Every structure is written in C-alpha cells, then in structure tokens.
PDB file of C-alpha atoms in Angstrom:
ATOM      1  CA  MET A  30     -67.364-166.190 158.588  1.00  0.00           C
ATOM      2  CA  LYS A  31     -65.083-165.495 155.659  1.00  0.00           C
ATOM      3  CA  ILE A  32     -63.985-167.994 153.014  1.00  0.00           C
ATOM      4  CA  PHE A  33     -60.592-167.308 151.464  1.00  0.00           C
ATOM      5  CA  ALA A  34     -59.086-169.257 148.586  1.00  0.00           C
ATOM      6  CA  ILE A  35     -55.782-169.205 146.757  1.00  0.00           C
ATOM      7  CA  GLY A  36     -55.337-169.675 143.030  1.00  0.00           C
ATOM      8  CA  MET A  37     -52.396-171.033 141.065  1.00  0.00           C
ATOM      9  CA  ASN A  38     -50.679-172.649 144.057  1.00  0.00           C
ATOM     10  CA  TYR A  39     -49.503-175.846 142.313  1.00  0.00           C
ATOM     11  CA  ALA A  40     -47.127-175.625 139.357  1.00  0.00           C
ATOM     12  CA  GLU A  41     -48.553-178.585 137.421  1.00  0.00           C
ATOM     13  CA  HIS A  42     -52.074-177.182 137.639  1.00  0.00           C
ATOM     14  CA  ASN A  43     -50.816-173.836 136.351  1.00  0.00           C
ATOM     15  CA  LYS A  44     -49.184-175.548 133.383  1.00  0.00           C
ATOM     16  CA  ALA A  45     -52.408-177.429 132.614  1.00  0.00           C
ATOM     17  CA  MET A  46     -54.316-174.133 132.686  1.00  0.00           C
ATOM     18  CA  ASN A  47     -51.677-172.430 130.498  1.00  0.00           C
ATOM     19  CA  GLU A  48     -51.086-169.874 133.230  1.00  0.00           C
ATOM     20  CA  THR A  49     -47.834-168.067 133.922  1.00  0.00           C
ATOM     21  CA  LEU A  50     -46.009-169.842 136.728  1.00  0.00           C
ATOM     22  CA  LEU A  51     -45.923-167.877 139.942  1.00  0.00           C
ATOM     23  CA  GLN A  52     -42.667-167.395 141.760  1.00  0.00           C
ATOM     24  CA  GLN A  53     -42.381-167.283 145.540  1.00  0.00           C
ATOM     25  CA  GLU A  54     -41.213-163.686 145.464  1.00  0.00           C
ATOM     26  CA  GLU A  55     -44.584-162.744 143.914  1.00  0.00           C
ATOM     27  CA  PRO A  56     -47.667-162.408 146.151  1.00  0.00           C
ATOM     28  CA  PRO A  57     -50.177-165.278 146.161  1.00  0.00           C
ATOM     29  CA  VAL A  58     -53.431-164.967 144.214  1.00  0.00           C
ATOM     30  CA  ILE A  59     -56.207-164.560 146.799  1.00  0.00           C
ATOM     31  CA  PHE A  60     -59.956-164.507 146.227  1.00  0.00           C
ATOM     32  CA  THR A  61     -63.012-164.895 148.452  1.00  0.00           C
ATOM     33  CA  LYS A  62     -66.248-166.856 148.334  1.00  0.00           C
ATOM     34  CA  ALA A  63     -69.603-165.809 149.759  1.00  0.00           C
ATOM     35  CA  ASP A  64     -70.717-167.502 152.982  1.00  0.00           C
ATOM     36  CA  SER A  65     -73.719-168.869 151.047  1.00  0.00           C
ATOM     37  CA  SER A  66     -71.286-170.848 148.885  1.00  0.00           C
ATOM     38  CA  LEU A  67     -70.553-173.245 151.771  1.00  0.00           C
ATOM     39  CA  ILE A  68     -72.010-176.776 151.761  1.00  0.00           C
ATOM     40  CA  SER A  69     -71.112-179.492 154.284  1.00  0.00           C
ATOM     41  CA  ASN A  70     -72.435-182.558 156.127  1.00  0.00           C
ATOM     42  CA  HIS A  71     -72.683-184.628 152.916  1.00  0.00           C
ATOM     43  CA  LYS A  72     -75.265-182.291 151.409  1.00  0.00           C
ATOM     44  CA  PRO A  73     -75.461-182.515 147.606  1.00  0.00           C
ATOM     45  CA  PHE A  74     -74.103-179.966 145.189  1.00  0.00           C
ATOM     46  CA  PHE A  75     -76.794-178.747 142.805  1.00  0.00           C
ATOM     47  CA  ILE A  76     -75.170-178.009 139.453  1.00  0.00           C
ATOM     48  CA  PRO A  77     -76.395-174.640 138.099  1.00  0.00           C
ATOM     49  CA  ASP A  78     -78.083-175.059 134.745  1.00  0.00           C
ATOM     50  CA  ASP A  79     -77.380-171.534 133.510  1.00  0.00           C
ATOM     51  CA  MET A  80     -73.646-171.065 134.190  1.00  0.00           C
ATOM     52  CA  GLY A  81     -72.025-173.306 131.602  1.00  0.00           C
ATOM     53  CA  ARG A  82     -69.319-175.815 132.484  1.00  0.00           C
ATOM     54  CA  ILE A  83     -68.783-176.337 136.218  1.00  0.00           C
ATOM     55  CA  ASP A  84     -65.376-177.742 137.233  1.00  0.00           C
ATOM     56  CA  TYR A  85     -64.306-179.443 140.453  1.00  0.00           C
ATOM     57  CA  GLU A  86     -61.053-178.374 142.124  1.00  0.00           C
ATOM     58  CA  GLY A  87     -60.112-180.591 145.076  1.00  0.00           C
ATOM     59  CA  GLU A  88     -58.165-178.776 147.799  1.00  0.00           C
ATOM     60  CA  VAL A  89     -56.921-179.010 151.355  1.00  0.00           C
ATOM     61  CA  VAL A  90     -58.896-176.609 153.552  1.00  0.00           C
ATOM     62  CA  VAL A  91     -57.821-175.276 156.953  1.00  0.00           C
ATOM     63  CA  ARG A  92     -59.965-173.772 159.716  1.00  0.00           C
ATOM     64  CA  ILE A  93     -58.909-170.589 161.500  1.00  0.00           C
ATOM     65  CA  CYS A  94     -59.161-170.960 165.287  1.00  0.00           C
ATOM     66  CA  ARG A  95     -58.315-167.538 166.725  1.00  0.00           C
ATOM     67  CA  LEU A  96     -58.431-163.828 166.047  1.00  0.00           C
ATOM     68  CA  GLY A  97     -55.397-162.517 164.210  1.00  0.00           C
ATOM     69  CA  LYS A  98     -54.112-159.501 162.296  1.00  0.00           C
ATOM     70  CA  THR A  99     -50.684-158.992 160.684  1.00  0.00           C
ATOM     71  CA  ILE A 100     -49.560-162.454 161.775  1.00  0.00           C
ATOM     72  CA  PRO A 101     -45.828-163.215 161.425  1.00  0.00           C
ATOM     73  CA  GLU A 102     -45.294-166.354 159.349  1.00  0.00           C
ATOM     74  CA  ARG A 103     -43.392-168.041 162.184  1.00  0.00           C
ATOM     75  CA  PHE A 104     -46.533-167.836 164.361  1.00  0.00           C
ATOM     76  CA  ALA A 105     -49.116-168.658 161.688  1.00  0.00           C
ATOM     77  CA  HIS A 106     -49.327-172.344 162.696  1.00  0.00           C
ATOM     78  CA  ARG A 107     -51.028-171.236 165.912  1.00  0.00           C
ATOM     79  CA  TYR A 108     -53.974-169.784 164.004  1.00  0.00           C
ATOM     80  CA  TYR A 109     -55.537-172.937 162.520  1.00  0.00           C
ATOM     81  CA  ASP A 110     -56.532-176.111 164.291  1.00  0.00           C
ATOM     82  CA  ALA A 111     -58.094-178.493 161.750  1.00  0.00           C
ATOM     83  CA  VAL A 112     -57.908-179.574 158.120  1.00  0.00           C
ATOM     84  CA  THR A 113     -60.250-181.215 155.651  1.00  0.00           C
ATOM     85  CA  MET A 114     -60.763-181.718 151.924  1.00  0.00           C
ATOM     86  CA  GLY A 115     -62.896-179.274 150.010  1.00  0.00           C
ATOM     87  CA  ILE A 116     -64.084-178.609 146.482  1.00  0.00           C
ATOM     88  CA  ASP A 117     -63.714-175.173 144.951  1.00  0.00           C
ATOM     89  CA  PHE A 118     -66.399-175.411 142.268  1.00  0.00           C
ATOM     90  CA  THR A 119     -65.712-173.061 139.365  1.00  0.00           C
ATOM     91  CA  ALA A 120     -67.973-171.863 136.551  1.00  0.00           C
ATOM     92  CA  ARG A 121     -65.179-172.226 134.020  1.00  0.00           C
ATOM     93  CA  ASP A 122     -66.855-170.653 130.981  1.00  0.00           C
ATOM     94  CA  MET A 123     -67.816-167.588 133.015  1.00  0.00           C
ATOM     95  CA  GLN A 124     -64.360-167.319 134.541  1.00  0.00           C
ATOM     96  CA  ARG A 125     -62.673-167.547 131.147  1.00  0.00           C
ATOM     97  CA  HIS A 126     -64.944-164.858 129.717  1.00  0.00           C
ATOM     98  CA  CYS A 127     -64.267-162.525 132.666  1.00  0.00           C
ATOM     99  CA  LYS A 128     -60.507-163.031 132.391  1.00  0.00           C
ATOM    100  CA  GLN A 129     -60.571-162.256 128.676  1.00  0.00           C
ATOM    101  CA  LYS A 130     -62.472-159.027 129.371  1.00  0.00           C
ATOM    102  CA  GLY A 131     -60.278-158.089 132.332  1.00  0.00           C
ATOM    103  CA  LEU A 132     -63.291-158.274 134.655  1.00  0.00           C
ATOM    104  CA  PRO A 133     -63.551-159.621 138.217  1.00  0.00           C
ATOM    105  CA  TRP A 134     -64.512-163.285 138.361  1.00  0.00           C
ATOM    106  CA  ASP A 135     -66.225-163.397 141.763  1.00  0.00           C
ATOM    107  CA  VAL A 136     -69.458-164.873 140.382  1.00  0.00           C
ATOM    108  CA  SER A 137     -67.629-167.780 138.742  1.00  0.00           C
ATOM    109  CA  LYS A 138     -66.027-168.753 142.067  1.00  0.00           C
ATOM    110  CA  GLY A 139     -68.398-167.562 144.784  1.00  0.00           C
ATOM    111  CA  PHE A 140     -71.852-168.675 143.678  1.00  0.00           C
ATOM    112  CA  ASP A 141     -74.147-170.582 146.066  1.00  0.00           C
ATOM    113  CA  GLY A 142     -72.879-174.078 146.856  1.00  0.00           C
ATOM    114  CA  SER A 143     -69.461-173.567 145.272  1.00  0.00           C
ATOM    115  CA  ALA A 144     -67.456-174.344 148.442  1.00  0.00           C
ATOM    116  CA  ALA A 145     -67.989-177.918 149.603  1.00  0.00           C
ATOM    117  CA  ILE A 146     -66.113-179.122 152.683  1.00  0.00           C
ATOM    118  CA  GLY A 147     -65.763-182.444 154.466  1.00  0.00           C
ATOM    119  CA  GLU A 148     -65.209-183.619 158.019  1.00  0.00           C
ATOM    120  CA  TRP A 149     -62.689-181.657 160.076  1.00  0.00           C
ATOM    121  CA  ILE A 150     -59.635-183.523 161.376  1.00  0.00           C
ATOM    122  CA  PRO A 151     -57.472-181.937 164.110  1.00  0.00           C
ATOM    123  CA  LYS A 152     -54.155-181.038 162.533  1.00  0.00           C
ATOM    124  CA  GLU A 153     -52.325-182.851 165.355  1.00  0.00           C
ATOM    125  CA  LYS A 154     -53.538-186.126 163.818  1.00  0.00           C
ATOM    126  CA  PHE A 155     -51.027-185.636 161.009  1.00  0.00           C
ATOM    127  CA  LEU A 156     -47.250-185.665 161.329  1.00  0.00           C
ATOM    128  CA  ASP A 157     -46.819-182.631 159.080  1.00  0.00           C
ATOM    129  CA  VAL A 158     -49.691-180.689 157.495  1.00  0.00           C
ATOM    130  CA  GLN A 159     -47.214-179.326 154.944  1.00  0.00           C
ATOM    131  CA  ARG A 160     -46.423-182.860 153.765  1.00  0.00           C
ATOM    132  CA  LEU A 161     -49.993-184.111 153.555  1.00  0.00           C
ATOM    133  CA  ARG A 162     -51.094-186.374 150.715  1.00  0.00           C
ATOM    134  CA  PHE A 163     -54.655-185.985 149.494  1.00  0.00           C
ATOM    135  CA  HIS A 164     -56.763-187.206 146.602  1.00  0.00           C
ATOM    136  CA  LEU A 165     -60.187-186.786 145.061  1.00  0.00           C
ATOM    137  CA  ASP A 166     -62.199-189.662 143.604  1.00  0.00           C
ATOM    138  CA  ILE A 167     -65.203-189.313 141.316  1.00  0.00           C
ATOM    139  CA  ASN A 168     -67.375-192.373 140.818  1.00  0.00           C
ATOM    140  CA  GLY A 169     -64.649-194.550 142.307  1.00  0.00           C
ATOM    141  CA  GLN A 170     -61.814-193.262 140.105  1.00  0.00           C
ATOM    142  CA  THR A 171     -59.023-191.003 141.353  1.00  0.00           C
ATOM    143  CA  VAL A 172     -59.034-187.766 139.362  1.00  0.00           C
ATOM    144  CA  GLN A 173     -56.705-185.620 141.501  1.00  0.00           C
ATOM    145  CA  ASP A 174     -53.752-186.700 143.620  1.00  0.00           C
ATOM    146  CA  GLY A 175     -51.650-184.113 145.396  1.00  0.00           C
ATOM    147  CA  CYS A 176     -49.324-183.341 148.271  1.00  0.00           C
ATOM    148  CA  THR A 177     -49.166-180.091 150.228  1.00  0.00           C
ATOM    149  CA  ALA A 178     -45.358-180.248 149.978  1.00  0.00           C
ATOM    150  CA  ASP A 179     -45.812-179.182 146.333  1.00  0.00           C
ATOM    151  CA  MET A 180     -47.494-175.887 147.182  1.00  0.00           C
ATOM    152  CA  ILE A 181     -45.832-172.776 145.816  1.00  0.00           C
ATOM    153  CA  PHE A 182     -46.982-170.885 148.922  1.00  0.00           C
ATOM    154  CA  THR A 183     -47.168-172.755 152.232  1.00  0.00           C
ATOM    155  CA  ILE A 184     -50.200-172.639 154.498  1.00  0.00           C
ATOM    156  CA  ASP A 185     -48.340-170.508 157.047  1.00  0.00           C
ATOM    157  CA  SER A 186     -47.169-168.007 154.449  1.00  0.00           C
ATOM    158  CA  ILE A 187     -50.691-167.681 153.039  1.00  0.00           C
ATOM    159  CA  ILE A 188     -52.171-167.032 156.483  1.00  0.00           C
ATOM    160  CA  SER A 189     -49.504-164.431 157.196  1.00  0.00           C
ATOM    161  CA  TYR A 190     -50.131-162.720 153.854  1.00  0.00           C
ATOM    162  CA  ILE A 191     -53.937-162.649 154.120  1.00  0.00           C
ATOM    163  CA  SER A 192     -53.758-161.262 157.658  1.00  0.00           C
ATOM    164  CA  ARG A 193     -52.007-158.152 156.340  1.00  0.00           C
ATOM    165  CA  PHE A 194     -55.279-157.120 154.674  1.00  0.00           C
ATOM    166  CA  PHE A 195     -58.046-158.965 156.532  1.00  0.00           C
ATOM    167  CA  THR A 196     -58.512-159.633 160.233  1.00  0.00           C
ATOM    168  CA  LEU A 197     -58.805-163.394 160.583  1.00  0.00           C
ATOM    169  CA  LYS A 198     -61.532-164.635 162.904  1.00  0.00           C
ATOM    170  CA  THR A 199     -62.410-167.961 164.481  1.00  0.00           C
ATOM    171  CA  GLY A 200     -64.293-170.072 161.954  1.00  0.00           C
ATOM    172  CA  ASP A 201     -62.854-168.476 158.821  1.00  0.00           C
ATOM    173  CA  LEU A 202     -61.832-170.988 156.147  1.00  0.00           C
ATOM    174  CA  LEU A 203     -58.881-171.143 153.781  1.00  0.00           C
ATOM    175  CA  PHE A 204     -58.920-173.182 150.560  1.00  0.00           C
ATOM    176  CA  THR A 205     -55.241-173.686 149.783  1.00  0.00           C
ATOM    177  CA  GLY A 206     -55.212-174.387 146.036  1.00  0.00           C
ATOM    178  CA  THR A 207     -55.751-177.311 143.700  1.00  0.00           C
ATOM    179  CA  PRO A 208     -53.263-179.700 142.062  1.00  0.00           C
ATOM    180  CA  THR A 209     -53.531-180.777 138.447  1.00  0.00           C
ATOM    181  CA  GLY A 210     -56.470-182.920 137.306  1.00  0.00           C
ATOM    182  CA  MET A 211     -59.461-180.605 137.652  1.00  0.00           C
ATOM    183  CA  GLY A 212     -62.401-181.199 135.315  1.00  0.00           C
ATOM    184  CA  PRO A 213     -66.158-180.909 134.830  1.00  0.00           C
ATOM    185  CA  VAL A 214     -68.832-182.448 137.042  1.00  0.00           C
ATOM    186  CA  ALA A 215     -72.099-184.004 135.914  1.00  0.00           C
ATOM    187  CA  ILE A 216     -75.398-184.889 137.546  1.00  0.00           C
ATOM    188  CA  ASN A 217     -75.153-188.040 139.701  1.00  0.00           C
ATOM    189  CA  ASP A 218     -71.372-187.804 140.089  1.00  0.00           C
ATOM    190  CA  HIS A 219     -70.201-189.154 143.458  1.00  0.00           C
ATOM    191  CA  LEU A 220     -67.274-187.183 144.937  1.00  0.00           C
ATOM    192  CA  GLU A 221     -65.050-188.554 147.716  1.00  0.00           C
ATOM    193  CA  GLY A 222     -62.048-186.746 149.194  1.00  0.00           C
ATOM    194  CA  TRP A 223     -59.209-188.270 151.223  1.00  0.00           C
ATOM    195  CA  LEU A 224     -56.505-186.914 153.534  1.00  0.00           C
ATOM    196  CA  GLU A 225     -53.876-189.626 153.715  1.00  0.00           C
ATOM    197  CA  GLU A 226     -55.927-192.764 154.527  1.00  0.00           C
ATOM    198  CA  ARG A 227     -58.920-190.852 155.968  1.00  0.00           C
ATOM    199  CA  LYS A 228     -62.012-190.291 153.848  1.00  0.00           C
ATOM    200  CA  VAL A 229     -63.298-186.888 154.937  1.00  0.00           C
ATOM    201  CA  LEU A 230     -65.467-185.772 151.993  1.00  0.00           C
ATOM    202  CA  ASP A 231     -68.432-187.669 150.508  1.00  0.00           C
ATOM    203  CA  PHE A 232     -71.327-186.175 148.555  1.00  0.00           C
ATOM    204  CA  ARG A 233     -73.150-186.292 145.214  1.00  0.00           C
ATOM    205  CA  CYS A 234     -73.999-183.860 142.464  1.00  0.00           C
ATOM    206  CA  LYS A 235     -77.624-183.268 141.603  1.00  0.00           C
TER     207      LYS A 235
END
C-alpha cells in the first residue's frame, strides 16, 4: 500500500502559510507517507515528544480501487471508490528547518502515526465528490471548514498526474490537501472529522 498526499491545494491555506500560490498550469506538489504512518479504527495518535510542534491538517482522503498506470483524467473517477476524512500530521518545526536548508522533508510528514483516517463512505453516497463539504472539530470546536470545490487541483487530475510516475494499486490512499485553519495538537485533544453531515473520524491524542 502506498500513501500519497498533495500539498498547497487550497489557496487560503497557502496564503496562511505564506507560500507562493500555485497555478493550475503548474504540477501539483506530491509527497508520500510510509505505510507505518497509517492509523485507523479510532486508535489514538501518540504525539512524539522529540519532534517539536505537531500540526493537524484535516483532509479528504480517497481510496484507490483498481490497478492503473498513465490514467487519462477523464477516466480517473473509475479508479477510486470511497472517501473519508483524514489528518495529515506534520512536524512543523522539522519541516520548516528542512525547507530553509533545501532538504527533503519526508520525516516531518511520514513519521509513524502521521496519517490518521476515518470510516470509508462509498463515493456514490455523495452527489458530487468534487463539491463535498467537510470540517474538522477539536474538543467540540470547528477548526477547519472546507469544500473540495475549492481545490486548485481536482481529485481526478491528481490521480491522473500521480499515475504518470507511480502505478496505482488497489488499497492505495490519496490525501487531497488541507484548507486553511491548521494548527498544533496537544495531549488529550479530541479530533472529529465530518463529510457533509456524516461523522467519519473520531479519535484522541495521547
């Protein structure tokens, strides 16, 4: 199983991070997470005590359902069958240091437990996955509220792009980017993620 993620896919988040805004004629920013980063089934996230500030980034996640390589964008919708909410946990201090030094930032994104996912919902349950509202609550307060219609790169275009370089396989996951509102987590925080009116993500930090 491979875990792909896309960075800088919502304009407001990019502004908040003081990043240069991507344009659709530019390629998306793709990175990967180790398979050991995955946590699910309401298991807790154990905050590392030696990696500095750890930020949550709530995202829509899609599940690849068939083998594919060099997939045309017009057929990409056939290659995923379910969606959920996920958290792309980021060791922000480490990432910032690596960026300043021009170094890869795999460790800051792919460490153990850094990819939390919720319950899978068949995509047919939603009228349009590319117009899906989602939000993340922490301790009962909404901290991120987004809509997939605001993505710079659509789900189908991301799948098509990734498949140029990597063969997609059944069970691979794609984190599609975070809207504005990311921030640090603390011990005992309770995270809940929603797709429309469905709560699909529910776990605590330890």
